[in-house]
PDB file of C-alpha atoms in Angstrom:
ATOM      1  CA  MET A 287       0.000   0.000   0.000  1.00 43.00           C
ATOM      2  CA  SER A 288       1.344   3.435  -0.931  1.00 46.00           C
ATOM      3  CA  ASP A 289       1.981   5.900   1.893  1.00 54.00           C
ATOM      4  CA  ALA A 290       1.440   8.889  -0.398  1.00 52.00           C
ATOM      5  CA  ALA A 291      -1.715  10.828   0.331  1.00 52.00           C
ATOM      6  CA  PRO A 292      -4.068  11.043  -2.662  1.00 53.00           C
ATOM      7  CA  ALA A 293      -4.311  14.424  -4.315  1.00 51.00           C
ATOM      8  CA  PRO A 294      -7.588  16.233  -3.553  1.00 54.00           C
ATOM      9  CA  ALA A 295     -10.036  15.533  -6.350  1.00 54.00           C
ATOM     10  CA  ASP A 296     -11.384  19.080  -6.390  1.00 65.00           C
ATOM     11  CA  VAL A 297      -8.078  20.903  -7.053  1.00 63.00           C
ATOM     12  CA  ASP A 298      -8.449  23.068 -10.150  1.00 74.00           C
ATOM     13  CA  PRO A 299      -5.289  22.678 -12.284  1.00 77.00           C
ATOM     14  CA  ARG A 300      -5.613  26.306 -13.352  1.00 75.00           C
ATOM     15  CA  THR A 301      -5.688  27.430  -9.729  1.00 77.00           C
ATOM     16  CA  ALA A 302      -2.615  25.332  -8.949  1.00 76.00           C
ATOM     17  CA  ALA A 303      -0.779  26.722 -11.991  1.00 79.00           C
ATOM     18  CA  ALA A 304      -1.656  30.280 -10.991  1.00 73.00           C
ATOM     19  CA  ALA A 305      -0.329  29.672  -7.472  1.00 78.00           C
ATOM     20  CA  ILE A 306       2.949  28.395  -8.923  1.00 85.00           C
ATOM     21  CA  ARG A 307       3.250  31.475 -11.153  1.00 85.00           C
ATOM     22  CA  ARG A 308       2.633  33.764  -8.169  1.00 86.00           C
ATOM     23  CA  ALA A 309       5.258  31.956  -6.097  1.00 89.00           C
ATOM     24  CA  ARG A 310       7.775  32.212  -8.934  1.00 91.00           C
ATOM     25  CA  MET A 311       7.129  35.926  -9.382  1.00 92.00           C
ATOM     26  CA  ARG A 312       7.558  36.548  -5.668  1.00 92.00           C
ATOM     27  CA  GLU A 313      10.880  34.720  -5.745  1.00 92.00           C
ATOM     28  CA  ARG A 314      11.894  36.667  -8.844  1.00 93.00           C
ATOM     29  CA  LEU A 315      11.289  39.962  -7.066  1.00 93.00           C
ATOM     30  CA  LEU A 316      13.114  38.833  -3.917  1.00 93.00           C
ATOM     31  CA  ASP A 317      16.005  37.569  -6.032  1.00 92.00           C
ATOM     32  CA  ALA A 318      16.250  41.015  -7.656  1.00 92.00           C
ATOM     33  CA  VAL A 319      16.398  42.646  -4.218  1.00 89.00           C
ATOM     34  CA  LEU A 320      19.105  40.194  -3.176  1.00 89.00           C
ATOM     35  CA  ASP A 321      21.110  40.996  -6.323  1.00 88.00           C
ATOM     36  CA  LEU A 322      20.875  44.712  -5.611  1.00 87.00           C
ATOM     37  CA  TYR A 323      22.189  44.216  -2.094  1.00 81.00           C
ATOM     38  CA  GLN A 324      25.517  42.914  -3.343  1.00 77.00           C
ATOM     39  CA  PRO A 325      28.685  45.064  -3.209  1.00 67.00           C
ATOM     40  CA  GLY A 326      28.970  47.406  -6.153  1.00 61.00           C
ATOM     41  CA  GLN A 327      25.281  47.192  -7.000  1.00 60.00           C
ATOM     42  CA  GLY A 328      23.177  50.314  -6.685  1.00 55.00           C
ATOM     43  CA  SER A 329      24.257  53.605  -5.212  1.00 50.00           C
ATOM     44  CA  GLY A 330      22.987  54.740  -1.858  1.00 57.00           C
ATOM     45  CA  SER A 331      19.493  53.704  -0.827  1.00 72.00           C
ATOM     46  CA  LEU A 332      17.652  51.411  -3.194  1.00 78.00           C
ATOM     47  CA  VAL A 333      14.299  52.363  -4.652  1.00 86.00           C
ATOM     48  CA  ILE A 334      11.525  50.298  -6.220  1.00 89.00           C
ATOM     49  CA  GLU A 335      12.626  51.400  -9.709  1.00 91.00           C
ATOM     50  CA  ASP A 336      15.901  49.539  -9.132  1.00 90.00           C
ATOM     51  CA  VAL A 337      14.055  46.332  -8.309  1.00 92.00           C
ATOM     52  CA  ILE A 338      11.598  46.412 -11.205  1.00 92.00           C
ATOM     53  CA  ARG A 339      14.474  47.161 -13.598  1.00 92.00           C
ATOM     54  CA  VAL A 340      16.502  44.158 -12.427  1.00 92.00           C
ATOM     55  CA  ALA A 341      13.450  41.874 -12.236  1.00 92.00           C
ATOM     56  CA  ASP A 342      12.151  43.213 -15.581  1.00 92.00           C
ATOM     57  CA  VAL A 343       8.597  43.677 -14.312  1.00 92.00           C
ATOM     58  CA  SER A 344       6.191  46.566 -14.034  1.00 91.00           C
ATOM     59  CA  ARG A 345       5.664  48.704 -10.953  1.00 92.00           C
ATOM     60  CA  GLY A 346       2.155  47.267 -10.737  1.00 91.00           C
ATOM     61  CA  SER A 347       3.538  43.750 -10.648  1.00 91.00           C
ATOM     62  CA  PHE A 348       5.775  44.672  -7.719  1.00 93.00           C
ATOM     63  CA  TYR A 349       2.859  46.102  -5.736  1.00 94.00           C
ATOM     64  CA  LYS A 350       0.824  42.935  -6.238  1.00 92.00           C
ATOM     65  CA  TYR A 351       3.318  41.194  -3.950  1.00 93.00           C
ATOM     66  CA  PHE A 352       4.809  43.842  -1.677  1.00 93.00           C
ATOM     67  CA  GLU A 353       3.405  47.079  -0.338  1.00 93.00           C
ATOM     68  CA  SER A 354       6.861  48.662  -0.219  1.00 91.00           C
ATOM     69  CA  LEU A 355      10.542  47.961  -0.769  1.00 89.00           C
ATOM     70  CA  ASP A 356      10.947  47.745   3.012  1.00 87.00           C
ATOM     71  CA  ALA A 357       8.412  44.902   3.034  1.00 91.00           C
ATOM     72  CA  ALA A 358      10.485  42.937   0.507  1.00 90.00           C
ATOM     73  CA  VAL A 359      13.724  43.619   2.404  1.00 86.00           C
ATOM     74  CA  ASN A 360      12.076  42.556   5.660  1.00 84.00           C
ATOM     75  CA  GLU A 361      10.861  39.310   4.115  1.00 88.00           C
ATOM     76  CA  LEU A 362      14.379  38.509   2.988  1.00 88.00           C
ATOM     77  CA  GLY A 363      15.641  39.475   6.434  1.00 83.00           C
ATOM     78  CA  GLU A 364      13.125  37.196   8.115  1.00 84.00           C
ATOM     79  CA  ARG A 365      14.123  34.283   5.904  1.00 86.00           C
ATOM     80  CA  MET A 366      17.826  34.752   6.461  1.00 85.00           C
ATOM     81  CA  THR A 367      17.497  35.240  10.189  1.00 83.00           C
ATOM     82  CA  ALA A 368      15.269  32.157  10.424  1.00 84.00           C
ATOM     83  CA  ASP A 369      17.852  30.159   8.448  1.00 87.00           C
ATOM     84  CA  LEU A 370      20.640  31.372  10.728  1.00 86.00           C
ATOM     85  CA  ILE A 371      18.695  30.430  13.852  1.00 87.00           C
ATOM     86  CA  ALA A 372      17.772  27.016  12.420  1.00 90.00           C
ATOM     87  CA  ASP A 373      21.393  26.244  11.544  1.00 92.00           C
ATOM     88  CA  PHE A 374      22.625  27.405  14.947  1.00 92.00           C
ATOM     89  CA  ARG A 375      20.098  25.221  16.725  1.00 91.00           C
ATOM     90  CA  ARG A 376      20.812  22.247  14.523  1.00 92.00           C
ATOM     91  CA  LEU A 377      24.511  22.470  15.236  1.00 93.00           C
ATOM     92  CA  PHE A 378      24.686  23.687  18.816  1.00 93.00           C
ATOM     93  CA  ASP A 379      21.374  23.157  20.638  1.00 90.00           C
ATOM     94  CA  ASP A 380      22.691  19.997  22.302  1.00 93.00           C
ATOM     95  CA  VAL A 381      25.984  21.635  23.306  1.00 95.00           C
ATOM     96  CA  THR A 382      26.117  22.418  27.018  1.00 95.00           C
ATOM     97  CA  ASP A 383      29.383  24.375  26.962  1.00 97.00           C
ATOM     98  CA  PRO A 384      28.387  28.050  26.509  1.00 96.00           C
ATOM     99  CA  LEU A 385      31.803  29.052  25.186  1.00 97.00           C
ATOM    100  CA  VAL A 386      31.493  26.494  22.384  1.00 97.00           C
ATOM    101  CA  ARG A 387      28.015  27.829  21.596  1.00 95.00           C
ATOM    102  CA  ALA A 388      29.253  31.419  21.465  1.00 95.00           C
ATOM    103  CA  VAL A 389      32.324  30.575  19.394  1.00 96.00           C
ATOM    104  CA  GLY A 390      30.316  28.222  17.182  1.00 95.00           C
ATOM    105  CA  GLY A 391      27.719  30.833  16.288  1.00 93.00           C
ATOM    106  CA  ALA A 392      30.417  33.289  15.221  1.00 94.00           C
ATOM    107  CA  VAL A 393      32.341  30.662  13.243  1.00 96.00           C
ATOM    108  CA  MET A 394      29.172  29.565  11.470  1.00 94.00           C
ATOM    109  CA  ALA A 395      28.212  33.113  10.432  1.00 92.00           C
ATOM    110  CA  MET A 396      31.674  33.782   9.025  1.00 94.00           C
ATOM    111  CA  ALA A 397      31.937  30.422   7.260  1.00 95.00           C
ATOM    112  CA  ARG A 398      28.596  30.972   5.548  1.00 93.00           C
ATOM    113  CA  ALA A 399      29.756  34.307   4.113  1.00 92.00           C
ATOM    114  CA  TRP A 400      32.684  32.471   2.506  1.00 93.00           C
ATOM    115  CA  HIS A 401      30.528  29.701   1.069  1.00 93.00           C
ATOM    116  CA  ASP A 402      27.530  31.882   0.219  1.00 90.00           C
ATOM    117  CA  PRO A 403      28.707  35.391  -0.791  1.00 89.00           C
ATOM    118  CA  ARG A 404      25.193  36.559  -1.757  1.00 87.00           C
ATOM    119  CA  TRP A 405      24.021  35.825   1.784  1.00 89.00           C
ATOM    120  CA  GLY A 406      27.092  37.618   3.083  1.00 88.00           C
ATOM    121  CA  GLY A 407      26.424  40.630   0.886  1.00 85.00           C
ATOM    122  CA  PHE A 408      22.833  40.992   2.028  1.00 85.00           C
ATOM    123  CA  THR A 409      23.506  40.425   5.714  1.00 83.00           C
ATOM    124  CA  CYS A 410      26.217  43.104   5.783  1.00 80.00           C
ATOM    125  CA  ARG A 411      23.966  45.850   4.417  1.00 74.00           C
ATOM    126  CA  VAL A 412      22.856  48.385   7.008  1.00 61.00           C
ATOM    127  CA  ASP A 413      19.170  47.661   6.332  1.00 62.00           C
ATOM    128  CA  TYR A 414      19.625  44.031   7.297  1.00 64.00           C
ATOM    129  CA  VAL A 415      21.866  44.873  10.242  1.00 65.00           C
ATOM    130  CA  ASP A 416      19.081  47.128  11.539  1.00 64.00           C
ATOM    131  CA  TYR A 417      16.572  44.326  10.994  1.00 60.00           C
ATOM    132  CA  PHE A 418      18.868  41.802  12.628  1.00 60.00           C
ATOM    133  CA  ALA A 419      19.152  44.022  15.717  1.00 59.00           C
ATOM    134  CA  ARG A 420      15.389  43.685  16.104  1.00 58.00           C
ATOM    135  CA  ALA A 421      15.408  39.907  15.653  1.00 55.00           C
ATOM    136  CA  SER A 422      15.293  39.242  19.357  1.00 56.00           C
ATOM    137  CA  MET A 423      15.314  35.437  19.134  1.00 67.00           C
ATOM    138  CA  PHE A 424      18.842  35.254  17.758  1.00 71.00           C
ATOM    139  CA  ASP A 425      19.921  38.127  19.971  1.00 73.00           C
ATOM    140  CA  LEU A 426      18.764  36.104  22.955  1.00 79.00           C
ATOM    141  CA  LEU A 427      20.690  33.028  21.789  1.00 83.00           C
ATOM    142  CA  VAL A 428      23.882  35.085  21.600  1.00 86.00           C
ATOM    143  CA  ARG A 429      23.204  36.815  24.913  1.00 89.00           C
ATOM    144  CA  ASP A 430      22.378  33.579  26.701  1.00 92.00           C
ATOM    145  CA  ALA A 431      25.603  31.912  25.549  1.00 94.00           C
ATOM    146  CA  LEU A 432      27.752  34.883  26.521  1.00 95.00           C
ATOM    147  CA  LYS A 433      26.053  35.361  29.877  1.00 96.00           C
ATOM    148  CA  ALA A 434      26.356  31.655  30.719  1.00 96.00           C
ATOM    149  CA  ALA A 435      30.045  31.698  29.757  1.00 97.00           C
ATOM    150  CA  ARG A 436      30.638  34.698  32.000  1.00 97.00           C
ATOM    151  CA  ASP A 437      28.645  33.208  34.869  1.00 96.00           C
ATOM    152  CA  GLY A 438      30.630  29.986  34.529  1.00 96.00           C
ATOM    153  CA  GLY A 439      33.946  31.832  34.695  1.00 97.00           C
ATOM    154  CA  GLN A 440      34.870  31.188  31.044  1.00 97.00           C
ATOM    155  CA  MET A 441      34.784  34.911  30.173  1.00 97.00           C
ATOM    156  CA  GLN A 442      35.247  38.167  32.015  1.00 96.00           C
ATOM    157  CA  PHE A 443      33.368  41.289  30.946  1.00 96.00           C
ATOM    158  CA  ARG A 444      31.102  43.795  32.675  1.00 96.00           C
ATOM    159  CA  SER A 445      28.446  44.681  30.104  1.00 96.00           C
ATOM    160  CA  ILE A 446      26.534  42.006  28.227  1.00 94.00           C
ATOM    161  CA  ASP A 447      25.588  44.640  25.645  1.00 91.00           C
ATOM    162  CA  VAL A 448      29.254  45.367  24.987  1.00 94.00           C
ATOM    163  CA  ALA A 449      29.952  41.641  24.590  1.00 95.00           C
ATOM    164  CA  VAL A 450      27.042  41.117  22.177  1.00 90.00           C
ATOM    165  CA  ASP A 451      27.933  44.184  20.115  1.00 89.00           C
ATOM    166  CA  LEU A 452      31.569  43.105  19.933  1.00 93.00           C
ATOM    167  CA  ILE A 453      30.656  39.646  18.607  1.00 92.00           C
ATOM    168  CA  VAL A 454      28.006  40.880  16.182  1.00 86.00           C
ATOM    169  CA  GLY A 455      30.141  43.772  14.941  1.00 88.00           C
ATOM    170  CA  MET A 456      33.128  41.501  14.439  1.00 93.00           C
ATOM    171  CA  THR A 457      31.138  39.001  12.386  1.00 90.00           C
ATOM    172  CA  ILE A 458      29.683  41.772  10.197  1.00 88.00           C
ATOM    173  CA  GLU A 459      33.107  43.113   9.265  1.00 91.00           C
ATOM    174  CA  ALA A 460      34.492  39.600   8.864  1.00 94.00           C
ATOM    175  CA  ARG A 461      31.632  38.625   6.543  1.00 91.00           C
ATOM    176  CA  ARG A 462      32.386  41.649   4.371  1.00 89.00           C
ATOM    177  CA  ARG A 463      35.981  40.547   3.947  1.00 92.00           C
ATOM    178  CA  LEU A 464      35.263  36.847   3.554  1.00 93.00           C
ATOM    179  CA  MET A 465      32.617  37.314   0.872  1.00 88.00           C
ATOM    180  CA  LEU A 466      35.223  39.167  -1.214  1.00 85.00           C
ATOM    181  CA  ARG A 467      37.429  36.058  -0.907  1.00 86.00           C
ATOM    182  CA  SER A 468      40.552  38.131  -0.280  1.00 88.00           C
ATOM    183  CA  VAL A 469      41.904  36.060   2.640  1.00 93.00           C
ATOM    184  CA  GLU A 470      42.721  32.465   3.520  1.00 94.00           C
ATOM    185  CA  PRO A 471      39.408  31.712   5.250  1.00 94.00           C
ATOM    186  CA  ARG A 472      40.237  29.211   7.968  1.00 94.00           C
ATOM    187  CA  ALA A 473      43.267  31.120   9.248  1.00 95.00           C
ATOM    188  CA  TYR A 474      41.368  34.407   9.104  1.00 97.00           C
ATOM    189  CA  ILE A 475      38.324  33.074  10.959  1.00 97.00           C
ATOM    190  CA  ASP A 476      40.444  31.341  13.595  1.00 97.00           C
ATOM    191  CA  GLU A 477      42.413  34.508  14.346  1.00 97.00           C
ATOM    192  CA  MET A 478      39.257  36.632  14.486  1.00 97.00           C
ATOM    193  CA  ILE A 479      37.817  34.190  17.021  1.00 98.00           C
ATOM    194  CA  GLU A 480      41.062  34.119  19.006  1.00 98.00           C
ATOM    195  CA  ARG A 481      41.433  37.905  19.215  1.00 97.00           C
ATOM    196  CA  THR A 482      37.763  38.685  19.825  1.00 97.00           C
ATOM    197  CA  PHE A 483      37.157  36.163  22.582  1.00 98.00           C
ATOM    198  CA  ALA A 484      40.470  36.993  24.233  1.00 98.00           C
ATOM    199  CA  GLY A 485      39.138  40.536  24.431  1.00 97.00           C
ATOM    200  CA  LEU A 486      36.187  39.151  26.389  1.00 97.00           C
ATOM    201  CA  GLY A 487      38.500  37.500  28.891  1.00 97.00           C
ATOM    202  CA  ALA A 488      38.433  33.895  27.670  1.00 98.00           C
ATOM    203  CA  GLU A 489      41.595  31.841  28.130  1.00 97.00           C
ATOM    204  CA  PRO A 490      43.563  31.141  24.912  1.00 97.00           C
ATOM    205  CA  ALA A 491      43.526  27.368  25.459  1.00 98.00           C
ATOM    206  CA  ALA A 492      39.766  27.385  26.037  1.00 98.00           C
ATOM    207  CA  ILE A 493      39.173  29.490  22.917  1.00 98.00           C
ATOM    208  CA  ALA A 494      41.296  27.138  20.814  1.00 98.00           C
ATOM    209  CA  ALA A 495      39.495  24.052  22.156  1.00 98.00           C
ATOM    210  CA  ALA A 496      36.059  25.607  21.600  1.00 97.00           C
ATOM    211  CA  SER A 497      37.013  26.612  18.068  1.00 97.00           C
ATOM    212  CA  VAL A 498      38.274  23.134  17.169  1.00 97.00           C
ATOM    213  CA  LEU A 499      35.073  21.560  18.479  1.00 97.00           C
ATOM    214  CA  ALA A 500      32.863  24.087  16.676  1.00 96.00           C
ATOM    215  CA  TRP A 501      34.638  23.449  13.362  1.00 96.00           C
ATOM    216  CA  ASP A 502      34.404  19.695  13.844  1.00 96.00           C
ATOM    217  CA  MET A 503      30.668  19.854  14.503  1.00 95.00           C
ATOM    218  CA  MET A 504      30.066  22.136  11.542  1.00 94.00           C
ATOM    219  CA  MET A 505      32.061  20.020   9.114  1.00 93.00           C
ATOM    220  CA  ARG A 506      30.307  16.852  10.202  1.00 93.00           C
ATOM    221  CA  ALA A 507      26.981  18.570   9.575  1.00 93.00           C
ATOM    222  CA  ALA A 508      28.174  20.182   6.309  1.00 92.00           C
ATOM    223  CA  PRO A 509      26.392  17.771   3.915  1.00 90.00           C
ATOM    224  CA  GLY A 510      23.069  18.882   5.399  1.00 90.00           C
ATOM    225  CA  LEU A 511      23.807  22.606   5.284  1.00 91.00           C
ATOM    226  CA  GLY A 512      22.272  24.065   2.158  1.00 90.00           C
ATOM    227  CA  TRP A 513      24.932  26.753   1.821  1.00 92.00           C
ATOM    228  CA  TRP A 514      28.062  24.668   2.379  1.00 92.00           C
ATOM    229  CA  ARG A 515      30.153  24.081  -0.768  1.00 88.00           C
ATOM    230  CA  SER A 516      32.701  21.287  -0.640  1.00 80.00           C
ATOM    231  CA  GLY A 517      36.200  22.079  -1.854  1.00 72.00           C
ATOM    232  CA  GLU A 518      35.831  25.755  -0.986  1.00 66.00           C
ATOM    233  CA  GLY A 519      38.799  26.068   1.332  1.00 66.00           C
ATOM    234  CA  LEU A 520      37.138  25.268   4.659  1.00 73.00           C
ATOM    235  CA  GLY A 521      37.165  21.495   4.505  1.00 57.00           C
TER     236      GLY A 521
END
């Protein structure tokens, strides 16, 4: 007996085809926004005219799907933040060591920019950074890991806000450099982790051990990460 559920008998093929066309157009518009968020594309703040030019659609077509350019940018931001959270949880939810969780999140964000430059380009734009700052779920994951590491004596810092901003700011600048592929990625990421977490009072040996474990976990999970590209310099 087949386990597949039978297709509903009353589905109108024309309705299904129209839904597919709408989904494709929405993706086409979002893909145009993503293209325009890459380095060297556009000048200053983007406007809807930029998007409809790249997507080769009319202004009316754009407004059928999004009420504003901000709405399209926010949808992309929501998707990318959700992906980041899902990957972090997949890799590190079962990890009890908060230093490994903190280091692992930073390593993962930088590694993705190397493997997926379009993601890196979008997530480094100020619009997304502003959106990301409002994405409290990921902010809480970062804060929780840093606070637990401090409470457990693995780090020494006074302000949790300073610690969060240091980690987030470091990964933004690192993603900008990595997406341009101008450095040897593993050595660059490892030194960024070493210097940044030393600044938060973590012991060098503990940072090195956490980094090795984070890399090992990420590489073992790599075949299931949609953005990981084998043979790209990170294992």
